[in-house]
Coordinates of C-alpha atoms in Angstrom, one line a residue:
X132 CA -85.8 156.4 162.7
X133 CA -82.4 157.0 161.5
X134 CA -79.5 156.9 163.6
X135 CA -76.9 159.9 162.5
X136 CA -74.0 158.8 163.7
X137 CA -70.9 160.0 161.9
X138 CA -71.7 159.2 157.9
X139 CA -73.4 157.9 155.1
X140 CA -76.2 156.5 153.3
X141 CA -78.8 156.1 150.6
X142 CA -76.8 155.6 147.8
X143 CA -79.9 155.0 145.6
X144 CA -81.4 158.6 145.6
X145 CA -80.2 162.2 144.6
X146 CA -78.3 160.8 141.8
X147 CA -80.3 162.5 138.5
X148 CA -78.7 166.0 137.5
X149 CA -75.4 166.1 140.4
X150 CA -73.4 162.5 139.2
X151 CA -71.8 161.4 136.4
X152 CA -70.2 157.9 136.3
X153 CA -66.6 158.0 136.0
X154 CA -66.0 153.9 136.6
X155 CA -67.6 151.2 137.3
X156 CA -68.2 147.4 137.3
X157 CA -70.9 145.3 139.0
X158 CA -68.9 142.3 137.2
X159 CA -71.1 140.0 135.9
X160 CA -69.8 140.5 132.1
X161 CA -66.3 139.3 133.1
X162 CA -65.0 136.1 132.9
X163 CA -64.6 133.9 136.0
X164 CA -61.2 133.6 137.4
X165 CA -58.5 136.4 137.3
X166 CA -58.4 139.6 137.1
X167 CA -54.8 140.4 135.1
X168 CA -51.1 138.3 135.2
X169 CA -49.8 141.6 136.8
X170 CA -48.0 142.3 132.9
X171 CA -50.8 144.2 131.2
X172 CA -54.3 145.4 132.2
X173 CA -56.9 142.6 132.2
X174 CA -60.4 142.2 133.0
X175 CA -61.8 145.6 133.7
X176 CA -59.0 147.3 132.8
X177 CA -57.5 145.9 135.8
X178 CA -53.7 145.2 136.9
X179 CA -52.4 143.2 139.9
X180 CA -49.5 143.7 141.7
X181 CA -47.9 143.3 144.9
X182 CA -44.7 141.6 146.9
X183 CA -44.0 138.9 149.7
X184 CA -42.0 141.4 151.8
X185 CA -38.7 142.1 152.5
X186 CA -37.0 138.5 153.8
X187 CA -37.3 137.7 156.6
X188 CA -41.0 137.3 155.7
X189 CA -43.4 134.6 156.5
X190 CA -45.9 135.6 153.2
X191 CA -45.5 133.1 149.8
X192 CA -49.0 133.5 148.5
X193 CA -48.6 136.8 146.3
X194 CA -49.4 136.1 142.7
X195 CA -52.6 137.1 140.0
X196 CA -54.5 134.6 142.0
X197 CA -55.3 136.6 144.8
X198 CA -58.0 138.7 142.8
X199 CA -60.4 136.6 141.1
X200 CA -63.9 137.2 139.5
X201 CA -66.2 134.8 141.4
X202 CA -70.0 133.6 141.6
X203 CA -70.6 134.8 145.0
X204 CA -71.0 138.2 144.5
X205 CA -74.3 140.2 145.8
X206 CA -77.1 138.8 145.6
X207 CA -76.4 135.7 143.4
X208 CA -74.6 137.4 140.9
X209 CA -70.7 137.9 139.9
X210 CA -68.3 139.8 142.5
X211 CA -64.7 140.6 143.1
X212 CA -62.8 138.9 145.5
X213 CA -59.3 139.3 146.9
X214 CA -57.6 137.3 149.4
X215 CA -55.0 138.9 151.2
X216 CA -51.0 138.2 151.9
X217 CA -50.9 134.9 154.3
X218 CA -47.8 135.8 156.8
X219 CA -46.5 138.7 158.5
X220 CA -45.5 141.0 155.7
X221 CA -45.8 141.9 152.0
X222 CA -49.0 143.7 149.8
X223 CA -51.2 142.7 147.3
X224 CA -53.2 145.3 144.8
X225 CA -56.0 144.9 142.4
X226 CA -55.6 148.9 140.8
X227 CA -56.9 150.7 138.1
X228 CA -55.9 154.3 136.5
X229 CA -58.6 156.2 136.4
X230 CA -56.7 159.7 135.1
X231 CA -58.1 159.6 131.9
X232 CA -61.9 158.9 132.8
X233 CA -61.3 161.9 135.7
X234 CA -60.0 164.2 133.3
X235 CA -62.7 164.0 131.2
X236 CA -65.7 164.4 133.2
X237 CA -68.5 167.5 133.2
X238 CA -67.4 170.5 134.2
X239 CA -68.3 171.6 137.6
X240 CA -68.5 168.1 138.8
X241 CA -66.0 168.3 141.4
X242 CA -66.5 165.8 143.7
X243 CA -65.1 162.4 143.4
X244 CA -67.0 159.4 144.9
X245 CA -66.0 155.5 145.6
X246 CA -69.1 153.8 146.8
X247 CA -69.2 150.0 146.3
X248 CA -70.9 146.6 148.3
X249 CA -68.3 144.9 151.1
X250 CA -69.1 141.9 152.5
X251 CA -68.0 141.6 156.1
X252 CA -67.4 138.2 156.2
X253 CA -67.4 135.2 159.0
X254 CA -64.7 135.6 161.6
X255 CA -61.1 135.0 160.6
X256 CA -57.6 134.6 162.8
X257 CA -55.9 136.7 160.0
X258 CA -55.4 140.5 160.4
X259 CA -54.6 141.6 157.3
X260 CA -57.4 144.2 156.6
X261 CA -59.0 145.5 152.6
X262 CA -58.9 148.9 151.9
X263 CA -60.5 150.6 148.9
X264 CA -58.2 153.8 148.4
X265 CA -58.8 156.8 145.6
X266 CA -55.5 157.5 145.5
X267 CA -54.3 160.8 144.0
X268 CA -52.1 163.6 143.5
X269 CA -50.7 167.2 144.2
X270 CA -48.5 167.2 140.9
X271 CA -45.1 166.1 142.7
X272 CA -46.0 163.5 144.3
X273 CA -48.9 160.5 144.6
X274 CA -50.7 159.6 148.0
X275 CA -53.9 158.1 149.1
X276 CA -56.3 161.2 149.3
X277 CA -59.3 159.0 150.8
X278 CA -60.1 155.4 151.6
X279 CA -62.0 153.0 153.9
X280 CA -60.4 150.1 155.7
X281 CA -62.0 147.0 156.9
X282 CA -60.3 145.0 159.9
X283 CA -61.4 141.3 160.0
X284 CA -59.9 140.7 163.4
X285 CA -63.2 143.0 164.6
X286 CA -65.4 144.0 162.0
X287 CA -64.6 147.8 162.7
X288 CA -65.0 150.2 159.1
X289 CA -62.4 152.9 159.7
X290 CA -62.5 156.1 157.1
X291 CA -58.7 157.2 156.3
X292 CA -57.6 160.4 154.4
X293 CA -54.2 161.9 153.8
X294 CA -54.4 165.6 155.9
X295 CA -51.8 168.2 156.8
X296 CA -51.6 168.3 160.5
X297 CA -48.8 171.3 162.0
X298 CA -47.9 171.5 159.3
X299 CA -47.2 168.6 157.9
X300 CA -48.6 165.6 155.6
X301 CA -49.5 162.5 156.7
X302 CA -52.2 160.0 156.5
X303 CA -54.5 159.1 159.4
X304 CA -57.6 157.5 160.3
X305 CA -61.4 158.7 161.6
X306 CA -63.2 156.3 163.9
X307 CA -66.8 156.1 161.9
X308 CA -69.2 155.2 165.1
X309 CA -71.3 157.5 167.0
X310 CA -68.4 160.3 169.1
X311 CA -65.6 159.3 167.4
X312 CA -66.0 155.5 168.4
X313 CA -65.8 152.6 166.3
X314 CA -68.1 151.2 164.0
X315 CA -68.5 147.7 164.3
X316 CA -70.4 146.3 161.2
X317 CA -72.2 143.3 161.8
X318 CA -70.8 139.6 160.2
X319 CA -71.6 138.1 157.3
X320 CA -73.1 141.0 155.6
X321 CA -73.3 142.7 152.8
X322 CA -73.2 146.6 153.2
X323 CA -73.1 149.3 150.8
X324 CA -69.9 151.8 151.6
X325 CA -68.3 155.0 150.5
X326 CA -66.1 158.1 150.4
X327 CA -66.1 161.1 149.0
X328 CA -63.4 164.1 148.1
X329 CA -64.4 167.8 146.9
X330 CA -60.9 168.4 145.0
X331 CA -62.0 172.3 144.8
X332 CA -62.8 172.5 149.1
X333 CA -60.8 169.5 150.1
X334 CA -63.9 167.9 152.0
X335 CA -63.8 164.8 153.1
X336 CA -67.2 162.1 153.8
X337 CA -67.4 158.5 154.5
X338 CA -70.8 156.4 154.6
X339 CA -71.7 153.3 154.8
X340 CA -75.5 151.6 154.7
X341 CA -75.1 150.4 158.4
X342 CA -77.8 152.2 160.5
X343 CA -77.9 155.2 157.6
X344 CA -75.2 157.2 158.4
X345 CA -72.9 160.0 157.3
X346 CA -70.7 162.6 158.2
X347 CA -67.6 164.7 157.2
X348 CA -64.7 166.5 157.9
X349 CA -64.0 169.9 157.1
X350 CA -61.4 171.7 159.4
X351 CA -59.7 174.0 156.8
X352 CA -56.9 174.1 159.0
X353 CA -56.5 170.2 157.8
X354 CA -57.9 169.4 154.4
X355 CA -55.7 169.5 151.2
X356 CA -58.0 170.8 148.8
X357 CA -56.8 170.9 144.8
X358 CA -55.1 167.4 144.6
X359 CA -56.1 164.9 141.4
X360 CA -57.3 161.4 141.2
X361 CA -55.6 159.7 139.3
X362 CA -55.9 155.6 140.4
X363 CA -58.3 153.0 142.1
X364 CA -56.9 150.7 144.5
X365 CA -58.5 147.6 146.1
X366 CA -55.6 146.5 148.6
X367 CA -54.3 143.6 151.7
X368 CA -51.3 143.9 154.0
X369 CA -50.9 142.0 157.0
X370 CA -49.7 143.2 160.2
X371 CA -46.7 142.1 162.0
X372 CA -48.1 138.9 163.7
X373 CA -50.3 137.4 161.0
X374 CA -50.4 134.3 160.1
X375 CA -53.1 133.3 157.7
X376 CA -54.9 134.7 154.7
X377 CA -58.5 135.9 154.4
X378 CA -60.8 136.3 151.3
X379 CA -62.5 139.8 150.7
X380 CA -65.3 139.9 148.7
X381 CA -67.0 143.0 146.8
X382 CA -69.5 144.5 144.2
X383 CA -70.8 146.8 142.2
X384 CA -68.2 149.6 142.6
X385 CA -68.8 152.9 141.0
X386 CA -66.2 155.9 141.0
X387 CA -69.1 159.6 140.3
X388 CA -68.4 162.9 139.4
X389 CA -70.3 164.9 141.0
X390 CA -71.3 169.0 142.1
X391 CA -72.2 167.6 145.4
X392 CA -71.7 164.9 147.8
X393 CA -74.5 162.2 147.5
X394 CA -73.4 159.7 149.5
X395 CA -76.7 160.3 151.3
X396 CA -80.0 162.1 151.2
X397 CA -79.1 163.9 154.8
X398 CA -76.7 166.6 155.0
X399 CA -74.8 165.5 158.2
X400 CA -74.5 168.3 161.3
X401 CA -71.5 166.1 162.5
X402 CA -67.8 166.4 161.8
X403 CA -65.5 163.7 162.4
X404 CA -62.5 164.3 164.5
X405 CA -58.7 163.5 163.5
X406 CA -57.6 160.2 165.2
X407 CA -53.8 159.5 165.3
X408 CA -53.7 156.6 167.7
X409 CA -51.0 154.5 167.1
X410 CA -49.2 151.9 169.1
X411 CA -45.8 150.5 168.8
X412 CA -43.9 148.6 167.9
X413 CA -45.8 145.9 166.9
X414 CA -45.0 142.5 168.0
X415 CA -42.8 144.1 171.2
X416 CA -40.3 143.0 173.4
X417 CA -40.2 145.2 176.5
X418 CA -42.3 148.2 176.3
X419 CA -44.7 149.9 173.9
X420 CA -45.8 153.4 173.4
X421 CA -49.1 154.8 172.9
X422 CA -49.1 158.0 170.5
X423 CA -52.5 160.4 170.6
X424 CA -53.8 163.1 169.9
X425 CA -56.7 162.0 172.7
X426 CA -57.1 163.3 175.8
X427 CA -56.4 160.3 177.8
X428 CA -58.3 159.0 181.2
X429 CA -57.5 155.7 181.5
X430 CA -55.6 153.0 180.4
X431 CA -55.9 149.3 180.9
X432 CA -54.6 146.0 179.1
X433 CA -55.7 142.5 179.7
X434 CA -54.5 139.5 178.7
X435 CA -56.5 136.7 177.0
X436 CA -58.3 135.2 179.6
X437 CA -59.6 139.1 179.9
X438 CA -57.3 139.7 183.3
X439 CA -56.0 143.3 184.0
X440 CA -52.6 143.3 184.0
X441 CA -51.6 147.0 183.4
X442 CA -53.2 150.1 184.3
X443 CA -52.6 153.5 184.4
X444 CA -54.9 156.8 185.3
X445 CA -52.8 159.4 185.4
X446 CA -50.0 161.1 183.7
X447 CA -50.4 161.1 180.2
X448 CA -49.1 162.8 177.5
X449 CA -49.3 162.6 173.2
X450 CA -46.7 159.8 173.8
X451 CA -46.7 157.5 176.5
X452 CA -44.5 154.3 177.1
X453 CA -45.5 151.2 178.8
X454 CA -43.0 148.6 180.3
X455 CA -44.3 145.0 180.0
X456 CA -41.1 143.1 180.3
X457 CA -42.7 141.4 182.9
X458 CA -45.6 140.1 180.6
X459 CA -45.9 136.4 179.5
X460 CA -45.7 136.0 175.7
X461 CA -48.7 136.5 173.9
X462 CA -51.7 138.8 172.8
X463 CA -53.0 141.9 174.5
X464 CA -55.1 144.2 174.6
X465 CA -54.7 148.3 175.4
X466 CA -58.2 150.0 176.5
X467 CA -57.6 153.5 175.7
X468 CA -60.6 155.5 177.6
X469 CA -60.1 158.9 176.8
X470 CA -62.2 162.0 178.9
X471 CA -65.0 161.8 177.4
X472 CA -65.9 158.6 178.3
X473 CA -64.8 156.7 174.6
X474 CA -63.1 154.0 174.6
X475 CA -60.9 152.0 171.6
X476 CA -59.1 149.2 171.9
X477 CA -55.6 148.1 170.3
X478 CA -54.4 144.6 170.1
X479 CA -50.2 143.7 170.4
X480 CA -48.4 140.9 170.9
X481 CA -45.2 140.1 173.7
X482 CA -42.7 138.2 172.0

């Protein structure tokens, strides 16, 4: 039985008559080695490029080396892999324009589709996640529309789109597991993921192979219907306390045109919520603060040897400040349970 948790998949059926293939690659016609020298487009029409970070920065691995064709792709055959930046700041992009193959697609194929083969990998002391973005345009200016993001530091797949929320633009994330929890995808394994936009509606879907699941979001008080695609982006960036590099690998990506979403057979009867759950700053000295649009029960952090050392059950508000100047240096963890018995988690670090 199929568990319908928040979103996606069968990618393999309902194709015939709704998709039309804008882009794709599964790889195995390249060359092994790299992509592009960052100058001009190379192999798949692809470009690198990306940056150490302002100084100070810890990060001196940036270069076209960090997105490679490889032999380890799915099952036995060619992949994509890109290793991300190996210190505490900077980016690295493997990106292609995809205007021209958008522009010229079937008419009434509105929807736009990423769907492509991650694997999760073994576990890893970096924290520099991947995200796959379709990033877009309203005609002034370019943004991410849609895009998944895998975390190494826990295996959680978290969907991300660019919304307007009161009344303003800004790009957040949607927890993929069952009620609005995370979903944790199981290590070295390949899954088959996706996203979709409807540039006429402004819906928004996610998928992914795990457990055969889908769902959407469609709250016309938030979607931004009408924007463009116009680029692909495979991306790394670290977060403020990294310290290493990890190596992402992929396959067979495909960008559809579509008149319907068919990142599954199921139509889902579940729509995600908007999560804005942030905490900051990030490494911290004597307090941080928890912003959310959750309705908050409980909050605990714990230390590494899993000891409470901070908790809080009452009082809370869409921003909330925590004093730990009393903490020892080193990692924590916040347990955000909110009142309907969820909880997430967010790591930090006491300098």
């Amino acid at each position: 039985m199929k568990t319908k948790l928040l979103f996606i998949i069968l990618f393999t059926s309902s194709l015939v008559g709704f998709t039309q293939i804008v882009d794709s690659n599964n790889f195995d016609d390249l060359d092994i080695g790299i992509f592009a020298d960052g100058i001009e487009p190379g192999q798949g029409g692809f470009l690198v490029s990306g940056n150490n970070g302002e100084a100070p920065s810890t990060t001196n691995n940036i270069g076209p080396l960090l997105a490679q064709v490889v032999a380890s792709g799915e099952n036995g055959t060619q992949g994509a892999q890109i290793t991300s930046p190996d210190g505490d700041k900077g980016i690295f992009f493997l990106y292609k324009p995809i205007t021209t193959q958008w522009a010229s697609r079937e008419s009434g194929k509105n929807v736009i589709q990423l769907k492509f083969s991650l694997f999760t990998g073994a576990a890893t002391t970096s924290t520099a996640p991947l995200r796959a973005t379709i990033l877009g345009t309203n005609g002034t200016t370019n943004f991410p529309i849609i895009s998944l993001t895998f975390d190494p530091t826990n295996n959680v797949l978290r969907g991300n789109a660019t919304i307007n929320v009161s009344g303003e633009d800004g790009y957040y994330f949607f927890n993929l597991g069952p009620s609005n929890t995370d979903l944790i995808l199981p290590a070295n394994t390949w899954y088959e993921v996706g996203c979709s936009y409807n540039t006429v509606t402004g819906v928004l879907s996610w998928g992914t192979s795990f457990n055969d699941t889908e769902g959407s979001f469609e709250n016309t008080d938030n979607i931004l219907p009408g924007l463009e695609p116009i680029e692909l982006d495979f991306l790394s960036f670290p977060g403020a306390s990294n310290a290493s590099a990890v190596t992402y690998l992929f396959d067979d990506y495909r960008v559809l045109a579509s008149e319907l979403n068919t990142l599954s057979d199921n139509s889902s009867d579940l729509e995600l919520e908007v999560t804005n759950l942030t905490l900051f700053p990030n490494p911290a000295n004597n307090s941080v603060t928890l912003k959310t649009n959750l309705s908050i029960k409980e909050v605990t952090v714990t230390n590494t040897l899993g000891q409470i050392v901070l908790t809080k059950k009452a009082g809370f508000s869409k921003t909330n400040e925590f004093d730990i100047s009393d903490f020892n240096a080193g990692f924590y963890v916040m347990s955000i349970k909110s009142t309907d018995g969820n909880i997430q988690t967010r790591k930090f670090l006491k300098k």
